[in-house]
């Protein structure tokens, strides 16, 4: 395999955090670099794995891939044509069992994230792509965060972030994420919806190079409430939020509240650039019907670029060589696009 090094005029590397060492993160990284998704390294955008070389070598044996692995240190030119790994000091993982996370694996995956964020803050890398982690193991290791997003917000000092699920046909942004349905009615306040709209607009302009974003806001109730017959949240909460956002956005087409059973279809037909969904399943069910294998999780509002696979650790198949790397390939490609767009808008 031909090996090239980064030229002096090329981009700073993209970082992939390995995720939970007991999950499918190591396997999908090997499959990505083996070319099974059609993704090929770009010398102008070298990719570095932040993780554990020994675990990746084990994953290579499981997947039957023959990808050369080399160690990388910050300040060095990042090579292409090999799997470059920044090895992070973490507990010994020699006894790690696939599909069985514990406090040691939780500590390791947390340190991968911390190291990657630090490198981006230092200006040594362009973006972070995250492989899946175990929320339970993260807390076993003593970290108080319920997941990646909250940890990244803390590490970057960010107060407000939103989850965007991005695919070739549909982009969905959630006002509320992992909340019980019974709590949605309390959490949906005009200010929260307005903040989500504004952050979606900023992300579409800065990261997706969309100069006049067309944003649709979904209603909460069936048929948009049907003039109050099925609920009045549209009139009391969502419409004022849209009006407040519209008063601050001059270069945008903002509309809604749209009936949830039609707005996603219209977005897929090209009418909208993104849909604001009120709660998790309202947005993710239509999204995953379309983009189950090639969807990307994007965190809006961070000062750094973060994309992620749209699936979990898949402990039930970890270590069996069954995991697919399509979502990881999409996440790497989107991170590259976002980094290029941010550089263009900044310069």
Tab-separated table of N, CA and C in Angstrom, residues 160-164 172-177 188-204 215 217 241 245 249 254 275-278 300:
chain	number	residue	atom	x	y	z
A	160	UNK	N	-25.383	25.865	25.318
A	160	UNK	CA	-26.542	25.406	24.556
A	160	UNK	C	-26.095	24.700	23.288
A	161	UNK	N	-26.492	23.449	23.148
A	161	UNK	CA	-26.196	22.679	21.941
A	161	UNK	C	-27.463	21.970	21.491
A	162	UNK	N	-27.492	21.598	20.224
A	162	UNK	CA	-28.631	20.853	19.684
A	162	UNK	C	-28.141	19.727	18.781
A	163	UNK	N	-28.895	18.659	18.760
A	163	UNK	CA	-28.580	17.516	17.919
A	163	UNK	C	-29.227	17.663	16.539
A	164	UNK	N	-28.397	17.603	15.521
A	164	UNK	CA	-28.889	17.522	14.149
A	164	UNK	C	-28.577	16.132	13.617
A	172	UNK	N	-32.718	16.842	10.315
A	172	UNK	CA	-33.663	17.044	11.405
A	172	UNK	C	-32.913	17.563	12.617
A	173	UNK	N	-33.463	18.583	13.276
A	173	UNK	CA	-32.878	19.112	14.508
A	173	UNK	C	-33.929	18.998	15.608
A	174	UNK	N	-33.500	18.554	16.785
A	174	UNK	CA	-34.423	18.265	17.885
A	174	UNK	C	-34.417	19.379	18.926
A	175	UNK	N	-35.616	19.818	19.313
A	175	UNK	CA	-35.738	20.792	20.408
A	175	UNK	C	-35.455	20.101	21.736
A	176	UNK	N	-36.066	18.942	21.953
A	176	UNK	CA	-35.783	18.125	23.134
A	176	UNK	C	-35.241	16.786	22.638
A	177	UNK	N	-34.410	16.132	23.463
A	177	UNK	CA	-33.758	14.915	22.975
A	177	UNK	C	-34.195	13.715	23.807
A	188	UNK	N	-41.149	22.181	26.479
A	188	UNK	CA	-41.352	22.960	25.253
A	188	UNK	C	-41.820	24.372	25.598
A	189	UNK	N	-40.870	25.272	25.706
A	189	UNK	CA	-41.146	26.676	25.951
A	189	UNK	C	-40.727	27.484	24.726
A	190	UNK	N	-41.373	28.628	24.483
A	190	UNK	CA	-41.024	29.417	23.282
A	190	UNK	C	-39.533	29.719	23.175
A	191	UNK	N	-38.895	30.030	24.303
A	191	UNK	CA	-37.482	30.389	24.256
A	191	UNK	C	-36.622	29.214	23.774
A	192	UNK	N	-36.972	27.989	24.212
A	192	UNK	CA	-36.207	26.816	23.807
A	192	UNK	C	-36.349	26.549	22.313
A	193	UNK	N	-37.547	26.723	21.795
A	193	UNK	CA	-37.775	26.496	20.363
A	193	UNK	C	-37.076	27.565	19.542
A	194	UNK	N	-37.157	28.816	19.980
A	194	UNK	CA	-36.473	29.896	19.267
A	194	UNK	C	-34.970	29.656	19.231
A	195	UNK	N	-34.405	29.251	20.364
A	195	UNK	CA	-32.960	28.978	20.408
A	195	UNK	C	-32.576	27.870	19.436
A	196	UNK	N	-33.405	26.845	19.328
A	196	UNK	CA	-33.139	25.745	18.407
A	196	UNK	C	-33.183	26.226	16.960
A	197	UNK	N	-34.151	27.055	16.638
A	197	UNK	CA	-34.258	27.592	15.274
A	197	UNK	C	-33.021	28.416	14.931
A	198	UNK	N	-32.613	29.297	15.845
A	198	UNK	CA	-31.473	30.171	15.583
A	198	UNK	C	-30.181	29.367	15.423
A	199	UNK	N	-30.006	28.340	16.251
A	199	UNK	CA	-28.803	27.526	16.149
A	199	UNK	C	-28.806	26.681	14.877
A	200	UNK	N	-29.971	26.237	14.463
A	200	UNK	CA	-30.091	25.503	13.201
A	200	UNK	C	-29.723	26.394	12.028
A	201	UNK	N	-30.219	27.619	12.049
A	201	UNK	CA	-29.900	28.570	10.983
A	201	UNK	C	-28.404	28.817	10.915
A	202	UNK	N	-27.766	29.065	12.057
A	202	UNK	CA	-26.325	29.320	12.076
A	202	UNK	C	-25.542	28.122	11.549
A	203	UNK	N	-25.949	26.908	11.932
A	203	UNK	CA	-25.266	25.717	11.456
A	203	UNK	C	-25.416	25.514	9.960
A	204	UNK	N	-26.598	25.756	9.431
A	204	UNK	CA	-26.813	25.589	7.995
A	204	UNK	C	-25.963	26.572	7.191
A	215	UNK	N	-36.188	26.642	6.623
A	215	UNK	CA	-36.374	25.861	7.844
A	215	UNK	C	-37.861	25.686	8.121
A	217	UNK	N	-40.726	24.206	10.800
A	217	UNK	CA	-40.921	23.850	12.199
A	217	UNK	C	-42.132	22.935	12.300
A	241	UNK	N	-42.707	31.311	19.184
A	241	UNK	CA	-41.286	31.007	19.024
A	241	UNK	C	-40.831	31.272	17.595
A	245	UNK	N	-38.038	34.088	16.323
A	245	UNK	CA	-36.889	33.744	15.488
A	245	UNK	C	-36.919	34.512	14.173
A	249	UNK	N	-33.972	36.761	12.051
A	249	UNK	CA	-33.372	36.125	10.883
A	249	UNK	C	-33.877	36.793	9.618
A	254	UNK	N	-38.455	30.822	7.024
A	254	UNK	CA	-38.870	30.113	8.220
A	254	UNK	C	-40.383	29.965	8.217
A	275	UNK	N	-35.715	20.400	9.161
A	275	UNK	CA	-36.967	20.388	9.911
A	275	UNK	C	-36.644	20.427	11.398
A	276	UNK	N	-37.299	21.314	12.125
A	276	UNK	CA	-37.193	21.363	13.579
A	276	UNK	C	-38.267	20.448	14.151
A	277	UNK	N	-37.850	19.413	14.872
A	277	UNK	CA	-38.785	18.475	15.494
A	277	UNK	C	-38.881	18.771	16.984
A	278	UNK	N	-40.063	18.554	17.548
A	278	UNK	CA	-40.295	18.914	18.938
A	278	UNK	C	-39.711	17.909	19.921
A	300	UNK	N	-24.730	20.837	16.952
A	300	UNK	CA	-24.756	22.259	16.639
A	300	UNK	C	-24.470	23.078	17.895
